[in-house]
Coordinates of C-alpha atoms in Angstrom, one line a residue:
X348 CA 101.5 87.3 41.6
X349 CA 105.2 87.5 42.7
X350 CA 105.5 83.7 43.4
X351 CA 104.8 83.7 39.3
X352 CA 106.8 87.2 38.4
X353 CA 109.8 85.2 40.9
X354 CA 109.1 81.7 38.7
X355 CA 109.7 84.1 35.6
X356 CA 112.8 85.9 36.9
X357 CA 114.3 82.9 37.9
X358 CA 113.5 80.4 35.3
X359 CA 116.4 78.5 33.9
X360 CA 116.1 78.8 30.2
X361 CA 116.9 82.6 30.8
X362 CA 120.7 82.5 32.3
X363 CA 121.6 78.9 31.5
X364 CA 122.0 77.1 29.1
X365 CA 120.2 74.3 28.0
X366 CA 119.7 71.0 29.8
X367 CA 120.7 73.2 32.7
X368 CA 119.2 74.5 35.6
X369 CA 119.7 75.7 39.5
X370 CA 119.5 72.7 41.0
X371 CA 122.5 71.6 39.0
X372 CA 124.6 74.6 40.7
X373 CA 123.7 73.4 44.1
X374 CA 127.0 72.5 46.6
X375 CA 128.0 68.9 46.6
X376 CA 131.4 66.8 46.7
X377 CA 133.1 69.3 48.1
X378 CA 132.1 71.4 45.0
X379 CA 131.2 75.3 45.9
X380 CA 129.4 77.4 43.5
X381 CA 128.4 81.0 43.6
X382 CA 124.7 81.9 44.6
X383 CA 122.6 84.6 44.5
X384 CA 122.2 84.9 48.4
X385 CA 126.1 85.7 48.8
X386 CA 125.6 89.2 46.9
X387 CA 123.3 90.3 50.6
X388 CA 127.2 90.7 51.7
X389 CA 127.5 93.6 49.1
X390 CA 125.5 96.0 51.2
X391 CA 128.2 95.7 54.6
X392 CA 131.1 95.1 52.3
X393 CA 130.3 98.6 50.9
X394 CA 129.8 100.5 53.9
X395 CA 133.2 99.1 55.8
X396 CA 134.4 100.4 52.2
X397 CA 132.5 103.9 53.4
X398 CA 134.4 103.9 56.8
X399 CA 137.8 102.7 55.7
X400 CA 137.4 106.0 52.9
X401 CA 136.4 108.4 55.8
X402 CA 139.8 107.4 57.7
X403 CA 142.1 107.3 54.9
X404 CA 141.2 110.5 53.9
X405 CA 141.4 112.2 57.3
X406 CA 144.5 110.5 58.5
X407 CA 145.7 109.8 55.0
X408 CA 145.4 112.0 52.7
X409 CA 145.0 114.7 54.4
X410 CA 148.4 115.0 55.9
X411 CA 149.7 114.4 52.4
X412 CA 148.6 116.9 50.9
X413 CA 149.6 119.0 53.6
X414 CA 153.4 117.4 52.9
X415 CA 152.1 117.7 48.8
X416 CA 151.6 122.0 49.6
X417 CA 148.0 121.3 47.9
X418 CA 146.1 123.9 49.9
X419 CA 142.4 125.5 48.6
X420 CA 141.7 129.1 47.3
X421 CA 140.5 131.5 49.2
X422 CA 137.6 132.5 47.3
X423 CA 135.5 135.9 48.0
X424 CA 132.0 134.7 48.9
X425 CA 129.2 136.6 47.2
X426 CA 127.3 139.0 48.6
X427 CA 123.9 138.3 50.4
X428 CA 120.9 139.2 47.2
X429 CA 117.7 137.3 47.3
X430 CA 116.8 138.0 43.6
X431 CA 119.9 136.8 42.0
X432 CA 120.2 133.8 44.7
X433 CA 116.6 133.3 43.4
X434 CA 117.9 133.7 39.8
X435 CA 120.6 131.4 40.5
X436 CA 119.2 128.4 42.0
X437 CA 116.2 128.2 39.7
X438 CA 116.6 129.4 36.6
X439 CA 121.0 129.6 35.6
X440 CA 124.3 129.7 36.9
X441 CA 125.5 131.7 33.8
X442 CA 123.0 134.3 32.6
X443 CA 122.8 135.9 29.4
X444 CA 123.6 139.3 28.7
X445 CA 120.1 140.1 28.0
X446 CA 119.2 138.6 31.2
X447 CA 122.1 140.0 33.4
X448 CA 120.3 143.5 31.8
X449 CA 117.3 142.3 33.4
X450 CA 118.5 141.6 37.1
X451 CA 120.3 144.9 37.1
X452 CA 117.0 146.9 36.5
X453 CA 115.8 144.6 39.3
X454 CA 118.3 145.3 42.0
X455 CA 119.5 148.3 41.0
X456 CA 123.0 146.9 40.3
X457 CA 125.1 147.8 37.2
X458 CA 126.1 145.1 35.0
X459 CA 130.0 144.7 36.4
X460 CA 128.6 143.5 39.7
X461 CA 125.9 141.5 38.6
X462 CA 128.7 139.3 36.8
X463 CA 130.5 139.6 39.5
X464 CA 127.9 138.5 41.8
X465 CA 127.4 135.2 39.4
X466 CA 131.5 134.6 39.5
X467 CA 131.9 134.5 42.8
X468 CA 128.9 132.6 43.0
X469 CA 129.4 129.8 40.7
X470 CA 132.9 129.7 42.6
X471 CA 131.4 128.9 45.9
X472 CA 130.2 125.4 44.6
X473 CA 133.0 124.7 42.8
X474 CA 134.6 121.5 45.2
X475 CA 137.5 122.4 47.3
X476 CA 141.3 121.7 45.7
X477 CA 142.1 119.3 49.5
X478 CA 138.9 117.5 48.8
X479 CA 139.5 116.6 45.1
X480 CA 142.9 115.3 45.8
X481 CA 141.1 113.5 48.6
X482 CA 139.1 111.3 46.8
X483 CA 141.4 110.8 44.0
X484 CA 144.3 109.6 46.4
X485 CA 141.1 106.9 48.0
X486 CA 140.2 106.1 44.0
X487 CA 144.2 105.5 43.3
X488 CA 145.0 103.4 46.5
X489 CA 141.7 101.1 46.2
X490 CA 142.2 100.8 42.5
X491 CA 146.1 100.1 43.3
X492 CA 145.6 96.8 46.1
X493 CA 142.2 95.4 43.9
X494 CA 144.8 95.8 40.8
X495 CA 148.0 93.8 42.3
X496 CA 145.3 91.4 44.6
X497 CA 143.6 90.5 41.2
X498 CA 146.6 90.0 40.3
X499 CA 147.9 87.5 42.9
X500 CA 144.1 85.7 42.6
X501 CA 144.2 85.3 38.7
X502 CA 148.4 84.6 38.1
X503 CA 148.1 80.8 38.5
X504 CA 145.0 80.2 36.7
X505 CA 144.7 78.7 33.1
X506 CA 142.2 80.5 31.4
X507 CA 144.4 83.6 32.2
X508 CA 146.5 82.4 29.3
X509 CA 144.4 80.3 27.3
X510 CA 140.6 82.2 27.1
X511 CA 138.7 78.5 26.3
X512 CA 140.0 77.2 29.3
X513 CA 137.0 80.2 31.0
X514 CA 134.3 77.4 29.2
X515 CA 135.6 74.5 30.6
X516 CA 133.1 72.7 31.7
X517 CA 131.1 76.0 32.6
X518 CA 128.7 76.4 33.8
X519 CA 129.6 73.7 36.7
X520 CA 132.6 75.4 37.8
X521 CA 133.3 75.6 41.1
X522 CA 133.7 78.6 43.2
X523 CA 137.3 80.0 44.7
X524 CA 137.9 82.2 47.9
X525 CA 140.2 84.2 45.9
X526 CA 137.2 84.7 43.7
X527 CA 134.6 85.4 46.2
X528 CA 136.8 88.2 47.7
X529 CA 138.1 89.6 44.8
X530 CA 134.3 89.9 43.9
X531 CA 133.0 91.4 46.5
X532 CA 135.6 94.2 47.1
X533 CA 134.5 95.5 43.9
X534 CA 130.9 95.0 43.6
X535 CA 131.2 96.9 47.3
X536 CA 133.7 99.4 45.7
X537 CA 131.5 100.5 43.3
X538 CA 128.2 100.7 45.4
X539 CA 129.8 102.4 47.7
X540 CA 130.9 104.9 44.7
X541 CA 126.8 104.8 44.4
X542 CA 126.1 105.7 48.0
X543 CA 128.8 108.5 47.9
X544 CA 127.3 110.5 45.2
X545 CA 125.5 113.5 46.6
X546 CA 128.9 114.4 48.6
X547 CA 131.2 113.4 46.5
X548 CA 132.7 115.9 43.8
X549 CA 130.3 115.9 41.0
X550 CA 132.4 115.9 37.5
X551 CA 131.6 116.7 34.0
X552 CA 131.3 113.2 32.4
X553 CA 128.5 112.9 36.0
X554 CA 125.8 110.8 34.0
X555 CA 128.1 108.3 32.3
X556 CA 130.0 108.0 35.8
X557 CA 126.4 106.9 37.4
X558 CA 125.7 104.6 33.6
X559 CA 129.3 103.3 34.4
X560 CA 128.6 102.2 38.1
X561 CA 125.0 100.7 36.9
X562 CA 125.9 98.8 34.2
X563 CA 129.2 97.0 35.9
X564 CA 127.5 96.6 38.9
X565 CA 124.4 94.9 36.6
X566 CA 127.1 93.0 35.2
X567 CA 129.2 91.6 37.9
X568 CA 125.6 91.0 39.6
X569 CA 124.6 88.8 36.9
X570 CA 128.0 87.2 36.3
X571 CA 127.9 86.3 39.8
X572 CA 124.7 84.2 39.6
X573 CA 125.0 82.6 36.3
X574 CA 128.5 81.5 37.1
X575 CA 130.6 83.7 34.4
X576 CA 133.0 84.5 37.2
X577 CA 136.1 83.5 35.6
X578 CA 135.4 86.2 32.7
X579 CA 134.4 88.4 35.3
X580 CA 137.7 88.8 37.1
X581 CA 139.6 89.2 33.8
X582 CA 137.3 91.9 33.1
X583 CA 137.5 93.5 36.7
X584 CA 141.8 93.3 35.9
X585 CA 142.1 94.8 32.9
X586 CA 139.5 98.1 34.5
X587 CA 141.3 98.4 37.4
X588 CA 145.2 98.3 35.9
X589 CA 144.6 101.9 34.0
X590 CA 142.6 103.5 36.4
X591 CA 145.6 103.8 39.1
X592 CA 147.4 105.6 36.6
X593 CA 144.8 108.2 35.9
X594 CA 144.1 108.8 39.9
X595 CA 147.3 109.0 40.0
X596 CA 147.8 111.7 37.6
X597 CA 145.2 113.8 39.6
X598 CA 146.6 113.1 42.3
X599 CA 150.1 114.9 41.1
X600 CA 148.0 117.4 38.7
X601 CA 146.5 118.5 42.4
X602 CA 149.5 119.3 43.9
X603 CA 151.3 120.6 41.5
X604 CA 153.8 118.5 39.7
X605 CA 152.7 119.1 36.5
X606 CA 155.4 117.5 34.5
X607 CA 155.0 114.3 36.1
X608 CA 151.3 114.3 35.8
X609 CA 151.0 114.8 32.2
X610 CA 153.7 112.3 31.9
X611 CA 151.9 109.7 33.8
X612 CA 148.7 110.8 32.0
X613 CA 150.4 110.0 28.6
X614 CA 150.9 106.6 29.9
X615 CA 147.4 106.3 31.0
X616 CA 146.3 107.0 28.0
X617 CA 148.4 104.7 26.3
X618 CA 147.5 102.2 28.4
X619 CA 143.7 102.9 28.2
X620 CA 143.8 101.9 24.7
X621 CA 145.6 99.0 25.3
X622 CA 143.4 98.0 27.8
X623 CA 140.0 99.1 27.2
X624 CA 139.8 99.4 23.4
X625 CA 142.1 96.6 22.5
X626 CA 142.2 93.5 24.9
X627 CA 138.9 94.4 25.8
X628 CA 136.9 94.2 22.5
X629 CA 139.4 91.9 20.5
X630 CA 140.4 89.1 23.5
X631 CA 137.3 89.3 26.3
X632 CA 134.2 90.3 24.1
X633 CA 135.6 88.0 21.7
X634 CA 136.2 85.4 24.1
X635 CA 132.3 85.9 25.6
X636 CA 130.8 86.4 21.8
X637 CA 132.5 83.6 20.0
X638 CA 133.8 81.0 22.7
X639 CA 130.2 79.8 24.4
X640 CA 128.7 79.0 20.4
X641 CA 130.7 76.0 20.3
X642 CA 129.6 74.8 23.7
X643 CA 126.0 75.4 23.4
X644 CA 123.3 77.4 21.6
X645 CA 122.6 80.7 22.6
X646 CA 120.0 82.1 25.0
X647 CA 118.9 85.2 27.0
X648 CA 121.6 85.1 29.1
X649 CA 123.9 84.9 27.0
X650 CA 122.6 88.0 24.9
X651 CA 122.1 89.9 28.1
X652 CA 126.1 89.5 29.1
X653 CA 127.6 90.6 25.7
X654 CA 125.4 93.6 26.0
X655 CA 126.4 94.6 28.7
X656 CA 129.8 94.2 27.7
X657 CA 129.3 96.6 24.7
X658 CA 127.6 98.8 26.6
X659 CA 131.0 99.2 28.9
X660 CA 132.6 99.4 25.4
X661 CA 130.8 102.6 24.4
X662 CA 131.7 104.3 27.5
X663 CA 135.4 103.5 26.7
X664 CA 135.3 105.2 23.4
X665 CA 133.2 108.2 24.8
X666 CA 136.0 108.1 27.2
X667 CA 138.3 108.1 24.8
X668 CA 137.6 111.2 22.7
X669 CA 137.5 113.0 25.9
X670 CA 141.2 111.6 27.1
X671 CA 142.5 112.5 23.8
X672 CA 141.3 116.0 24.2
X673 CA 142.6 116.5 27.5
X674 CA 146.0 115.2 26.2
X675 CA 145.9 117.7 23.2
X676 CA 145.5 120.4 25.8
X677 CA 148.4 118.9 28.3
X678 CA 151.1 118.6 25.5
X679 CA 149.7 120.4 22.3
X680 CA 148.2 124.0 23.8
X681 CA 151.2 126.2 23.8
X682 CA 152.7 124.8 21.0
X683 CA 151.4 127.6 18.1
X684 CA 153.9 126.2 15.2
X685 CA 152.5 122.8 15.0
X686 CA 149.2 123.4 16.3
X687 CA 147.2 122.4 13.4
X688 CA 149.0 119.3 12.9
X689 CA 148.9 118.2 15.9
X690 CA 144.6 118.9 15.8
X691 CA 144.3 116.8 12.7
X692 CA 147.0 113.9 14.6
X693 CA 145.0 113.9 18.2
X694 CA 141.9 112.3 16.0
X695 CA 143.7 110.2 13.0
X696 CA 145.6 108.5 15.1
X697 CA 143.8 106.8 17.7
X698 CA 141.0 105.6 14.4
X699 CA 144.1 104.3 12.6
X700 CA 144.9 102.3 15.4
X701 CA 142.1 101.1 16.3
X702 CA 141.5 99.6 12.7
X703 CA 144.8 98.1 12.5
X704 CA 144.1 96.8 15.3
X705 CA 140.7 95.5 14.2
X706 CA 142.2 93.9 10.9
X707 CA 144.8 92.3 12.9
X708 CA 142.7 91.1 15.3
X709 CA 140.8 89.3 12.9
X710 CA 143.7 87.7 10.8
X711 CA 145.6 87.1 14.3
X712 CA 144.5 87.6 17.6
X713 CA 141.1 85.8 17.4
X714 CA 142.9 82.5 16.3
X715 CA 145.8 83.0 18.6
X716 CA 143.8 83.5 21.2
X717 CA 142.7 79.5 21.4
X718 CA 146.1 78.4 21.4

């Protein structure tokens, strides 16, 4: 039964194309192609990623903040109360007022310290201010060496500046060290993200966070084995170069330096759209959707990639809408005169663009892209 559910999984009509199969990716003539048994170095990669964290923020980032002045609350703990813990952990953080009625007839509390109670309670799981600008200083220097060492892997290569040039010949291309490396920091970046979970700070956006992690990891796993792994490390690139920007802005929005965070988040957001809802879609889906038709007919694989791709995409414009709301808040909430202009602005604008930039892309960039 698993010999034939293996036979299945691994039969080549489903990642290659056709007239080719596994045997044809096997090393010869000094030719070195990417295998499936090289992602078992994903599990150590990601726990020396676990261990490198765990020292740069004790020796790291801790003593910057302490240079930084970030330094936690001291928050009033809440009271010891059986009933309202009780209330608390099974049933709501926030009760109503009809319930918070209820719980005082139960402990004999009036309403003020009931509320209180729930505060100061909510407040104790909040993370700690040291331990956000922790992680956010690990996010911002991992995303800052994988940025600028994607860089110095991808600067000399052809199909950075000519997107055919990623089909040449695929899928018999032949594997690189810089490639192999470059791969497995961040398929053992983000699993380690994965394995970090239930202590790391858990955020609004938590779900999409743990959709975002499963779905590139899917992706990279799969572009790994079938050989997409020149379209991979463009994709990996173009990720990483906004998100140092935006750990950065924590970072500074942590201790304090407001001005210069919300300036640096302007540019992140700038260059978020740039990145993630313009070359992304209009060059590298483009390049994945339109490029491998005049190689060869489509097939599972090839369906399975480009959906995965779009899934990414919708979490960039989930992302987006929430970005542009935070920015409306940073530079728009206390000014009262244009307030109402600047509403109707924070959600035209980004739409405009992005069809103008849809148009164009099909009068221009698509057919620039080839040359």
């Amino acid at each position: 039964m698993l010999e034939t559910v293996k036979e299945w999984l691994w039969w080549d009509r489903l990642w290659l194309p056709a007239n080719v199969s596994w045997s044809d990716l096997e090393d010869n003539q000094g030719r070195v192609y990417a295998k499936a048994s090289h992602l078992y170095a994903i599990l150590p990669c990601a726990l020396c990623l676990l261990v490198i964290r765990y020292l740069f923020e004790r020796y790291v980032a801790r003593p910057l903040a302490n240079v930084c002045g970030v330094r936690d609350r001291i928050r009033t703990p809440a009271e010891p109360n059986p009933i309202l813990e009780k209330y608390f952990c099974h049933q709501a953080s926030s009760p109503s007022q009809a319930d918070v009625r209820s719980l005082c007839k139960k402990t004999g509390w009036p309403e003020r310290r009931v509320e209180v109670w729930f505060r100061r309670r909510r407040n104790q799981n909040r993370p700690r201010l040291r331990k956000r600008f922790s992680e956010a200083s690990w996010r911002c220097a991992f995303y800052f060496f994988a940025f600028f060492g994607g860089i110095l892997a991808l600067y000399d290569k052809p199909w950075v500046y000519n997107l055919r040039e990623i089909w040449a010949g695929f899928p018999k291309q032949t594997m690189l060290p810089s490639q192999y490396w470059y791969y497995q920091l961040e398929m053992g970046f983000y699993f380690s993200l994965l394995l970090s979970l239930t202590f790391d700070v858990k955020r609004k956006d938590f779900k999409e966070q743990v959709i975002h992690h499963v779905a590139t990891l899917t992706l990279l796993t799969f572009s790994w084995i079938s050989n997409y792994i020149r379209i991979g490390t463009l994709v990996m690139a173009v990720h990483d170069s906004a998100d140092i920007l935006l750990e950065g802005a924590k970072v500074l929005n942590y201790a304090k330096w407001q001005k210069t965070a919300n300036g640096m988040f302007v540019v992140f957001t700038v260059l978020f759209f740039i990145t993630r809802l313009g070359i992304f879609p209009f060059w590298l889906i483009h390049c994945t959707w339109v490029y491998p038709l005049e190689l060869y007919p489509p097939f599972f694989g090839y369906y399975f990639f480009n959906v995965m791709l779009v899934v990414l995409l919708l979490l960039h414009i989930y992302w987006a809408f929430l970005i542009l709301r935070m920015l409306y808040k940073c530079l728009f909430s206390k000014v009262r005169l244009f307030l109402k202009l600047a509403h109707i602005s924070c959600f035209v604008a980004p739409l405009r663009l992005i069809l103008i930039l849809c148009l164009y892309s099909l009068g221009c960039f698509a057919p620039a892209v080839g040359r």
